[in-house]
Amino acid sequence: MSRISQPDPELTHRLTRRGMLGVAAGATAAALLGAAATPATAATETADKTSGRGRPVLPPGRLGIQLYTLRDKVSTLGFAPVFAELEKYGYDEVEFAGYTQGSAGPITLAQIKRLARDHGLNPIGSHVGYYSDDPNAYTFAQNLTKVLDDAQALGLKHIGTASGPFRYGSTVDAWKRAAEEFNTYGAAAKARGMKFYQHNHSEEFSFATDNPKVRLYDVLLKETDPDLVFLEMDIYWAYSGQFRFSKRPDGTPAPFEPLNYVLRQPHRYPLFHVKDGVSDPANTYGYRMTDVGDGDIDYQKFISAVTRLRGERLAHHWQAEHDQPTESFTFARRSSAYLHSLREKC
């Protein structure tokens, strides 16, 4: 259920998601889809967690889902049935985790785009690998033009990577070098009317090996151009990073609050991953991943704090995600119902 229990969950996550989606539009799936509960049932399940009767915490038109969560359904049913379910559950957007054209089935990017639009879903972004030793790899470093061509074909406004900036190591200079490359990708994306972004795991909040007083995430923020490089905060992994790296290697305190990064520079965070975790201090990562609304991350507080900022209510996109859900449609349904149920405190 929780990928935290695996030997190296972050490595597994990085390796498996890069080439994930883009499988064939599948055949009939009525029997499987019929097993999913209705949105009304989901809303009832989460009604007791609704806080107040004020304005919805979740901005209209801004709830998405990272399709990596539904990779089992996309691979067996195809995009059309999956998009139909997401429409039923009240989703507005989808974020891809890679795609293939033709190798896994007869579907094109144009067809994927049309299917999404037919179900009221806006393709908002996609995760692509940062670099590879293979010169032909589908990554920013090896095939930037192709990556951006495909993003444009899908009509994406954001194109990014879930790879950490560890290409050259964990020193300050190594991250400065990676930041220069990110600036290059960001400039190329901007020229096409898109935003380049990086999605964090917990390791980004660790400290530089050559200067343990410096948090690597701070190097990334400082050395990337704020007009070219944006961030997709994975809120779960950021709080895991808080658990793991609130002390420097020498044991001195170095506390930080993930939300404060966003509040200081909200324009740098157009996208978020909304995933939840049950606090577990005995776990290396501090949490056990669970469905959104079943964990200990205060999403009413987090989302409200961002959307209450002047001019920011509709400036961000919130993507639900679970790396290994017990049942992916159930996760999608329950997470949407919970997030839609949240209300501003009066």
mmCIF file of C-alpha atoms in Angstrom:
data_model
loop_
_atom_site.group_PDB
_atom_site.id
_atom_site.type_symbol
_atom_site.label_atom_id
_atom_site.label_comp_id
_atom_site.label_asym_id
_atom_site.label_seq_id
_atom_site.Cartn_x
_atom_site.Cartn_y
_atom_site.Cartn_z
ATOM 1 C CA MET A 1 0.000 0.000 0.000
ATOM 2 C CA SER A 2 2.656 2.510 0.923
ATOM 3 C CA ARG A 3 5.731 2.744 -1.220
ATOM 4 C CA ILE A 4 7.544 3.979 1.903
ATOM 5 C CA SER A 5 7.973 0.361 2.955
ATOM 6 C CA GLN A 6 10.123 -0.407 -0.082
ATOM 7 C CA PRO A 7 13.913 -0.502 0.295
ATOM 8 C CA ASP A 8 14.486 2.734 -1.638
ATOM 9 C CA PRO A 9 11.138 4.326 -2.457
ATOM 10 C CA GLU A 10 12.464 7.571 -3.879
ATOM 11 C CA LEU A 11 14.780 5.772 -6.294
ATOM 12 C CA THR A 12 12.003 3.399 -7.297
ATOM 13 C CA HIS A 13 9.682 6.344 -7.846
ATOM 14 C CA ARG A 14 12.161 8.172 -10.068
ATOM 15 C CA LEU A 15 13.012 5.140 -12.181
ATOM 16 C CA THR A 16 9.498 3.828 -12.731
ATOM 17 C CA ARG A 17 7.543 6.990 -13.470
ATOM 18 C CA ARG A 18 9.746 8.457 -16.223
ATOM 19 C CA GLY A 19 8.565 6.232 -19.039
ATOM 20 C CA MET A 20 5.185 5.424 -17.655
ATOM 21 C CA LEU A 21 2.113 6.501 -19.588
ATOM 22 C CA GLY A 22 0.944 6.669 -23.159
ATOM 23 C CA VAL A 23 -0.487 3.179 -23.501
ATOM 24 C CA ALA A 24 -3.269 2.197 -25.838
ATOM 25 C CA ALA A 25 -6.822 3.367 -25.555
ATOM 26 C CA GLY A 26 -8.337 0.166 -24.292
ATOM 27 C CA ALA A 27 -11.467 -1.767 -25.137
ATOM 28 C CA THR A 28 -14.730 -1.972 -23.216
ATOM 29 C CA ALA A 29 -14.423 -1.753 -19.439
ATOM 30 C CA ALA A 30 -17.998 -1.405 -18.219
ATOM 31 C CA ALA A 31 -17.794 -4.244 -15.740
ATOM 32 C CA LEU A 32 -14.689 -2.877 -14.089
ATOM 33 C CA LEU A 33 -15.871 0.717 -14.108
ATOM 34 C CA GLY A 34 -19.231 -0.224 -12.665
ATOM 35 C CA ALA A 35 -17.543 -1.317 -9.452
ATOM 36 C CA ALA A 36 -16.561 2.256 -8.602
ATOM 37 C CA ALA A 37 -18.819 4.076 -6.171
ATOM 38 C CA THR A 38 -20.637 7.234 -7.198
ATOM 39 C CA PRO A 39 -19.387 10.728 -6.363
ATOM 40 C CA ALA A 40 -22.343 11.136 -4.024
ATOM 41 C CA THR A 41 -21.191 8.135 -2.026
ATOM 42 C CA ALA A 42 -17.697 9.546 -1.873
ATOM 43 C CA ALA A 43 -18.995 12.876 -0.656
ATOM 44 C CA THR A 44 -20.897 11.125 2.112
ATOM 45 C CA GLU A 45 -17.738 9.313 3.174
ATOM 46 C CA THR A 46 -15.906 12.581 3.679
ATOM 47 C CA ALA A 47 -18.716 14.834 4.877
ATOM 48 C CA ASP A 48 -17.632 14.499 8.484
ATOM 49 C CA LYS A 49 -14.283 16.087 7.577
ATOM 50 C CA THR A 50 -15.825 19.224 6.077
ATOM 51 C CA SER A 51 -14.705 22.265 8.024
ATOM 52 C CA GLY A 52 -17.257 25.035 8.258
ATOM 53 C CA ARG A 53 -19.734 26.237 5.662
ATOM 54 C CA GLY A 54 -17.726 28.994 4.034
ATOM 55 C CA ARG A 55 -16.172 29.284 0.606
ATOM 56 C CA PRO A 56 -14.720 26.073 -0.806
ATOM 57 C CA VAL A 57 -11.011 25.789 -0.056
ATOM 58 C CA LEU A 58 -10.350 24.265 -3.476
ATOM 59 C CA PRO A 59 -10.531 26.878 -6.252
ATOM 60 C CA PRO A 60 -12.944 26.072 -9.096
ATOM 61 C CA GLY A 61 -11.453 24.374 -12.140
ATOM 62 C CA ARG A 62 -8.102 23.630 -10.518
ATOM 63 C CA LEU A 63 -8.305 20.018 -9.317
ATOM 64 C CA GLY A 64 -6.197 17.588 -11.302
ATOM 65 C CA ILE A 65 -4.663 14.175 -10.887
ATOM 66 C CA GLN A 66 -1.238 12.823 -11.754
ATOM 67 C CA LEU A 67 -1.939 9.940 -14.127
ATOM 68 C CA TYR A 68 0.903 7.915 -12.660
ATOM 69 C CA THR A 69 -1.629 7.179 -9.909
ATOM 70 C CA LEU A 70 -3.892 5.492 -12.478
ATOM 71 C CA ARG A 71 -1.218 3.739 -14.528
ATOM 72 C CA ASP A 72 -2.815 0.343 -13.907
ATOM 73 C CA LYS A 73 -6.138 1.515 -15.320
ATOM 74 C CA VAL A 74 -4.613 3.350 -18.296
ATOM 75 C CA SER A 75 -2.575 0.273 -19.229
ATOM 76 C CA THR A 76 -5.557 -2.092 -19.080
ATOM 77 C CA LEU A 77 -8.516 0.098 -20.052
ATOM 78 C CA GLY A 78 -7.019 2.925 -22.084
ATOM 79 C CA PHE A 79 -7.325 6.663 -21.703
ATOM 80 C CA ALA A 80 -10.980 7.033 -22.711
ATOM 81 C CA PRO A 81 -12.528 4.994 -19.851
ATOM 82 C CA VAL A 82 -10.099 6.524 -17.355
ATOM 83 C CA PHE A 83 -10.912 10.061 -18.451
ATOM 84 C CA ALA A 84 -14.624 9.249 -18.250
ATOM 85 C CA GLU A 85 -14.212 8.205 -14.619
ATOM 86 C CA LEU A 86 -12.210 11.303 -13.775
ATOM 87 C CA GLU A 87 -14.900 13.473 -15.307
ATOM 88 C CA LYS A 88 -17.462 11.674 -13.164
ATOM 89 C CA TYR A 89 -15.402 12.310 -10.031
ATOM 90 C CA GLY A 90 -15.201 16.049 -10.667
ATOM 91 C CA TYR A 91 -11.625 16.431 -11.905
ATOM 92 C CA ASP A 92 -10.708 19.386 -14.089
ATOM 93 C CA GLU A 93 -7.149 18.580 -15.157
ATOM 94 C CA VAL A 94 -4.678 15.771 -15.781
ATOM 95 C CA GLU A 95 -0.908 15.650 -15.489
ATOM 96 C CA PHE A 96 1.016 13.037 -17.433
ATOM 97 C CA ALA A 97 4.043 11.027 -16.356
ATOM 98 C CA GLY A 98 5.395 10.427 -19.826
ATOM 99 C CA TYR A 99 3.705 8.899 -22.878
ATOM 100 C CA THR A 100 4.586 6.764 -25.865
ATOM 101 C CA GLN A 101 3.331 7.168 -29.406
ATOM 102 C CA GLY A 102 2.338 3.899 -31.017
ATOM 103 C CA SER A 103 4.684 1.462 -29.262
ATOM 104 C CA ALA A 104 2.091 0.364 -26.733
ATOM 105 C CA GLY A 105 -1.012 0.815 -28.849
ATOM 106 C CA PRO A 106 -2.769 2.792 -31.568
ATOM 107 C CA ILE A 107 -3.104 6.230 -30.036
ATOM 108 C CA THR A 108 -1.515 9.575 -30.830
ATOM 109 C CA LEU A 109 -0.923 12.698 -28.810
ATOM 110 C CA ALA A 110 -3.646 14.436 -30.803
ATOM 111 C CA GLN A 111 -6.075 11.659 -29.871
ATOM 112 C CA ILE A 112 -5.090 11.834 -26.198
ATOM 113 C CA LYS A 113 -5.625 15.592 -26.249
ATOM 114 C CA ARG A 114 -9.028 15.206 -27.886
ATOM 115 C CA LEU A 115 -10.109 12.516 -25.422
ATOM 116 C CA ALA A 116 -9.170 14.744 -22.510
ATOM 117 C CA ARG A 117 -11.068 17.692 -23.925
ATOM 118 C CA ASP A 118 -14.099 15.490 -24.659
ATOM 119 C CA HIS A 119 -14.257 14.690 -20.947
ATOM 120 C CA GLY A 120 -13.722 18.240 -19.764
ATOM 121 C CA LEU A 121 -10.129 17.618 -18.684
ATOM 122 C CA ASN A 122 -7.330 20.082 -19.288
ATOM 123 C CA PRO A 123 -3.889 18.503 -19.881
ATOM 124 C CA ILE A 124 -1.875 20.729 -17.565
ATOM 125 C CA GLY A 125 1.631 19.239 -17.447
ATOM 126 C CA SER A 126 3.880 16.226 -17.822
ATOM 127 C CA HIS A 127 6.913 14.672 -16.155
ATOM 128 C CA VAL A 128 9.869 13.838 -18.383
ATOM 129 C CA GLY A 129 13.319 12.565 -17.422
ATOM 130 C CA TYR A 130 16.100 15.094 -16.806
ATOM 131 C CA TYR A 131 19.047 13.230 -18.334
ATOM 132 C CA SER A 132 20.316 9.821 -19.403
ATOM 133 C CA ASP A 133 23.503 8.135 -20.564
ATOM 134 C CA ASP A 134 21.600 7.089 -23.686
ATOM 135 C CA PRO A 135 21.934 9.855 -26.333
ATOM 136 C CA ASN A 136 18.565 8.848 -27.768
ATOM 137 C CA ALA A 137 16.712 8.931 -24.459
ATOM 138 C CA TYR A 138 13.502 10.909 -24.159
ATOM 139 C CA THR A 139 14.866 13.434 -21.662
ATOM 140 C CA PHE A 140 15.414 17.168 -21.470
ATOM 141 C CA ALA A 141 19.173 16.818 -21.710
ATOM 142 C CA GLN A 142 19.173 14.430 -24.676
ATOM 143 C CA ASN A 143 16.088 15.411 -26.698
ATOM 144 C CA LEU A 144 14.855 18.826 -25.607
ATOM 145 C CA THR A 145 13.274 19.727 -28.941
ATOM 146 C CA LYS A 146 11.261 16.503 -29.124
ATOM 147 C CA VAL A 147 10.106 16.868 -25.517
ATOM 148 C CA LEU A 148 8.854 20.392 -26.201
ATOM 149 C CA ASP A 149 7.298 19.391 -29.544
ATOM 150 C CA ASP A 150 5.239 16.719 -27.808
ATOM 151 C CA ALA A 151 4.233 19.051 -24.995
ATOM 152 C CA GLN A 152 3.001 21.551 -27.543
ATOM 153 C CA ALA A 153 1.089 18.856 -29.409
ATOM 154 C CA LEU A 154 -0.794 18.098 -26.198
ATOM 155 C CA GLY A 155 -1.408 21.768 -25.527
ATOM 156 C CA LEU A 156 0.464 21.696 -22.219
ATOM 157 C CA LYS A 157 1.150 24.925 -20.363
ATOM 158 C CA HIS A 158 3.744 23.246 -18.127
ATOM 159 C CA ILE A 159 6.445 20.684 -18.886
ATOM 160 C CA GLY A 160 8.772 19.418 -16.192
ATOM 161 C CA THR A 161 10.760 16.702 -14.524
ATOM 162 C CA ALA A 162 10.410 14.657 -11.359
ATOM 163 C CA SER A 163 14.160 14.044 -11.385
ATOM 164 C CA GLY A 164 16.205 15.752 -8.709
ATOM 165 C CA PRO A 165 19.096 18.058 -9.732
ATOM 166 C CA PHE A 166 21.643 15.411 -8.704
ATOM 167 C CA ARG A 167 23.162 14.904 -12.162
ATOM 168 C CA TYR A 168 26.573 16.180 -11.091
ATOM 169 C CA GLY A 169 26.424 15.282 -7.425
ATOM 170 C CA SER A 170 25.305 16.868 -4.162
ATOM 171 C CA THR A 171 27.757 19.734 -3.812
ATOM 172 C CA VAL A 172 26.845 23.387 -4.140
ATOM 173 C CA ASP A 173 28.692 23.676 -7.445
ATOM 174 C CA ALA A 174 27.023 20.511 -8.748
ATOM 175 C CA TRP A 175 23.606 22.020 -8.127
ATOM 176 C CA LYS A 176 24.662 25.331 -9.646
ATOM 177 C CA ARG A 177 25.621 23.419 -12.765
ATOM 178 C CA ALA A 178 22.256 21.615 -12.827
ATOM 179 C CA ALA A 179 20.515 24.947 -12.262
ATOM 180 C CA GLU A 180 22.194 26.350 -15.373
ATOM 181 C CA GLU A 181 20.761 23.476 -17.393
ATOM 182 C CA PHE A 182 17.327 24.019 -15.883
ATOM 183 C CA ASN A 183 17.540 27.677 -16.906
ATOM 184 C CA THR A 184 18.282 26.536 -20.457
ATOM 185 C CA TYR A 185 15.253 24.242 -20.496
ATOM 186 C CA GLY A 186 13.151 26.991 -18.966
ATOM 187 C CA ALA A 187 14.148 29.477 -21.628
ATOM 188 C CA ALA A 188 13.337 26.985 -24.378
ATOM 189 C CA ALA A 189 9.949 26.216 -22.796
ATOM 190 C CA LYS A 190 9.158 29.915 -22.355
ATOM 191 C CA ALA A 191 9.870 30.527 -26.036
ATOM 192 C CA ARG A 192 7.072 28.050 -26.747
ATOM 193 C CA GLY A 193 4.635 29.609 -24.274
ATOM 194 C CA MET A 194 5.201 26.981 -21.566
ATOM 195 C CA LYS A 195 6.696 26.843 -18.082
ATOM 196 C CA PHE A 196 9.446 24.396 -17.158
ATOM 197 C CA TYR A 197 9.147 22.962 -13.639
ATOM 198 C CA GLN A 198 10.878 20.600 -11.229
ATOM 199 C CA HIS A 199 9.011 18.257 -8.886
ATOM 200 C CA ASN A 200 10.662 17.510 -5.559
ATOM 201 C CA HIS A 201 11.100 14.425 -3.451
ATOM 202 C CA SER A 202 12.458 14.622 0.086
ATOM 203 C CA GLU A 203 16.142 14.449 -0.852
ATOM 204 C CA GLU A 204 16.075 17.936 -2.346
ATOM 205 C CA PHE A 205 15.846 19.260 1.209
ATOM 206 C CA SER A 206 19.094 17.593 2.262
ATOM 207 C CA PHE A 207 22.360 19.446 2.746
ATOM 208 C CA ALA A 208 25.292 19.982 0.395
ATOM 209 C CA THR A 209 28.047 17.448 0.959
ATOM 210 C CA ASP A 210 30.743 20.119 0.688
ATOM 211 C CA ASN A 211 28.899 22.665 2.854
ATOM 212 C CA PRO A 212 26.504 21.021 5.336
ATOM 213 C CA LYS A 213 25.155 24.419 6.355
ATOM 214 C CA VAL A 214 23.576 24.850 2.920
ATOM 215 C CA ARG A 215 20.276 23.199 2.044
ATOM 216 C CA LEU A 216 20.321 22.012 -1.557
ATOM 217 C CA TYR A 217 16.760 23.163 -2.236
ATOM 218 C CA ASP A 218 17.852 26.702 -1.385
ATOM 219 C CA VAL A 219 20.632 26.429 -3.975
ATOM 220 C CA LEU A 220 18.080 25.412 -6.588
ATOM 221 C CA LEU A 221 15.849 28.374 -5.767
ATOM 222 C CA LYS A 222 18.717 30.850 -5.737
ATOM 223 C CA GLU A 223 20.510 29.684 -8.864
ATOM 224 C CA THR A 224 17.521 29.236 -11.169
ATOM 225 C CA ASP A 225 15.925 32.205 -12.904
ATOM 226 C CA PRO A 226 12.474 32.755 -11.330
ATOM 227 C CA ASP A 227 11.101 33.760 -14.733
ATOM 228 C CA LEU A 228 12.304 30.527 -16.344
ATOM 229 C CA VAL A 229 12.263 27.741 -13.756
ATOM 230 C CA PHE A 230 9.224 26.888 -11.653
ATOM 231 C CA LEU A 231 8.533 24.356 -8.928
ATOM 232 C CA GLU A 232 5.868 21.731 -8.414
ATOM 233 C CA MET A 233 5.902 21.123 -4.697
ATOM 234 C CA ASP A 234 5.020 17.559 -3.811
ATOM 235 C CA ILE A 235 3.589 18.435 -0.436
ATOM 236 C CA TYR A 236 3.919 14.941 1.003
ATOM 237 C CA TRP A 237 7.604 14.673 0.073
ATOM 238 C CA ALA A 238 8.256 18.204 1.317
ATOM 239 C CA TYR A 239 6.938 17.259 4.756
ATOM 240 C CA SER A 240 8.949 14.074 4.595
ATOM 241 C CA GLY A 241 11.952 16.298 3.898
ATOM 242 C CA GLN A 242 11.021 18.387 6.918
ATOM 243 C CA PHE A 243 11.051 15.233 9.036
ATOM 244 C CA ARG A 244 14.357 13.990 7.650
ATOM 245 C CA PHE A 245 16.338 17.202 7.336
ATOM 246 C CA SER A 246 15.347 19.521 10.167
ATOM 247 C CA LYS A 247 18.821 18.952 11.571
ATOM 248 C CA ARG A 248 22.145 19.395 9.827
ATOM 249 C CA PRO A 249 24.540 16.444 9.607
ATOM 250 C CA ASP A 250 26.299 17.685 12.753
ATOM 251 C CA GLY A 251 23.008 17.600 14.684
ATOM 252 C CA THR A 252 22.417 21.349 14.898
ATOM 253 C CA PRO A 253 18.790 22.439 14.360
ATOM 254 C CA ALA A 254 17.750 23.540 10.872
ATOM 255 C CA PRO A 255 13.951 23.584 10.972
ATOM 256 C CA PHE A 256 11.910 24.663 7.973
ATOM 257 C CA GLU A 257 8.252 24.805 7.016
ATOM 258 C CA PRO A 258 7.377 23.719 3.444
ATOM 259 C CA LEU A 259 4.435 26.113 3.270
ATOM 260 C CA ASN A 260 6.720 29.066 3.945
ATOM 261 C CA TYR A 261 8.682 28.370 0.774
ATOM 262 C CA VAL A 262 5.462 28.840 -1.179
ATOM 263 C CA LEU A 263 4.278 31.895 0.723
ATOM 264 C CA ARG A 264 7.599 33.655 0.122
ATOM 265 C CA GLN A 265 7.522 33.071 -3.657
ATOM 266 C CA PRO A 266 4.019 31.916 -4.647
ATOM 267 C CA HIS A 267 4.552 32.718 -8.330
ATOM 268 C CA ARG A 268 7.237 30.021 -8.500
ATOM 269 C CA TYR A 269 4.775 27.259 -7.575
ATOM 270 C CA PRO A 270 2.137 26.966 -10.295
ATOM 271 C CA LEU A 271 1.637 23.249 -9.578
ATOM 272 C CA PHE A 272 1.304 21.108 -6.470
ATOM 273 C CA HIS A 273 1.043 17.395 -5.780
ATOM 274 C CA VAL A 274 -1.585 16.709 -3.164
ATOM 275 C CA LYS A 275 -0.786 13.416 -1.505
ATOM 276 C CA ASP A 276 -1.273 12.468 2.113
ATOM 277 C CA GLY A 277 0.566 10.514 4.770
ATOM 278 C CA VAL A 278 0.053 9.151 8.252
ATOM 279 C CA SER A 279 2.784 10.381 10.581
ATOM 280 C CA ASP A 280 5.123 7.559 11.549
ATOM 281 C CA PRO A 281 8.326 8.713 13.279
ATOM 282 C CA ALA A 282 9.616 5.131 13.245
ATOM 283 C CA ASN A 283 9.642 5.244 9.463
ATOM 284 C CA THR A 284 12.731 6.569 7.689
ATOM 285 C CA TYR A 285 10.608 9.001 5.718
ATOM 286 C CA GLY A 286 8.414 10.086 8.614
ATOM 287 C CA TYR A 287 5.105 9.146 6.986
ATOM 288 C CA ARG A 288 3.183 6.254 5.483
ATOM 289 C CA MET A 289 1.429 7.257 2.269
ATOM 290 C CA THR A 290 -2.366 7.079 2.296
ATOM 291 C CA ASP A 291 -5.390 8.452 0.456
ATOM 292 C CA VAL A 292 -5.897 12.199 0.546
ATOM 293 C CA GLY A 293 -7.947 13.026 3.626
ATOM 294 C CA ASP A 294 -6.905 9.934 5.568
ATOM 295 C CA GLY A 295 -3.541 11.289 6.686
ATOM 296 C CA ASP A 296 -2.079 13.970 8.907
ATOM 297 C CA ILE A 297 -1.214 16.703 6.409
ATOM 298 C CA ASP A 298 -3.526 19.674 7.000
ATOM 299 C CA TYR A 299 -4.730 20.436 3.493
ATOM 300 C CA GLN A 300 -7.355 22.900 4.630
ATOM 301 C CA LYS A 301 -4.575 24.994 6.140
ATOM 302 C CA PHE A 302 -2.099 24.521 3.296
ATOM 303 C CA ILE A 303 -4.392 25.190 0.340
ATOM 304 C CA SER A 304 -6.177 28.038 2.120
ATOM 305 C CA ALA A 305 -2.905 29.756 2.997
ATOM 306 C CA VAL A 306 -1.874 29.771 -0.668
ATOM 307 C CA THR A 307 -5.207 30.658 -2.253
ATOM 308 C CA ARG A 308 -5.896 33.477 0.214
ATOM 309 C CA LEU A 309 -2.867 35.384 -1.032
ATOM 310 C CA ARG A 310 -3.820 38.387 -3.100
ATOM 311 C CA GLY A 311 -4.206 37.409 -6.745
ATOM 312 C CA GLU A 312 -3.278 33.765 -6.118
ATOM 313 C CA ARG A 313 -6.609 31.918 -5.816
ATOM 314 C CA LEU A 314 -6.640 30.750 -9.431
ATOM 315 C CA ALA A 315 -2.888 30.868 -10.007
ATOM 316 C CA HIS A 316 -2.153 27.292 -8.888
ATOM 317 C CA HIS A 317 -3.084 23.766 -9.908
ATOM 318 C CA TRP A 318 -3.608 20.979 -7.363
ATOM 319 C CA GLN A 319 -2.837 17.443 -8.570
ATOM 320 C CA ALA A 320 -3.947 14.525 -6.396
ATOM 321 C CA GLU A 321 -1.503 11.626 -6.354
ATOM 322 C CA HIS A 322 -0.717 8.328 -4.657
ATOM 323 C CA ASP A 323 2.291 6.325 -5.792
ATOM 324 C CA GLN A 324 0.781 2.930 -4.999
ATOM 325 C CA PRO A 325 -2.931 3.215 -4.213
ATOM 326 C CA THR A 326 -4.746 0.119 -3.034
ATOM 327 C CA GLU A 327 -7.360 0.736 -5.740
ATOM 328 C CA SER A 328 -6.634 3.661 -8.022
ATOM 329 C CA PHE A 329 -10.208 4.602 -9.013
ATOM 330 C CA THR A 330 -11.227 4.518 -5.367
ATOM 331 C CA PHE A 331 -8.326 6.795 -4.508
ATOM 332 C CA ALA A 332 -9.291 9.236 -7.270
ATOM 333 C CA ARG A 333 -12.942 9.298 -6.216
ATOM 334 C CA ARG A 334 -12.327 9.680 -2.489
ATOM 335 C CA SER A 335 -9.583 12.271 -2.889
ATOM 336 C CA SER A 336 -11.749 14.473 -5.098
ATOM 337 C CA ALA A 337 -14.694 14.199 -2.722
ATOM 338 C CA TYR A 338 -12.552 15.091 0.277
ATOM 339 C CA LEU A 339 -10.871 18.079 -1.336
ATOM 340 C CA HIS A 340 -14.167 19.405 -2.655
ATOM 341 C CA SER A 341 -15.683 19.048 0.816
ATOM 342 C CA LEU A 342 -13.200 21.383 2.495
ATOM 343 C CA ARG A 343 -14.515 24.820 3.394
ATOM 344 C CA GLU A 344 -12.869 27.978 4.642
ATOM 345 C CA LYS A 345 -13.236 28.426 8.379
ATOM 346 C CA CYS A 346 -15.676 31.191 9.272
#
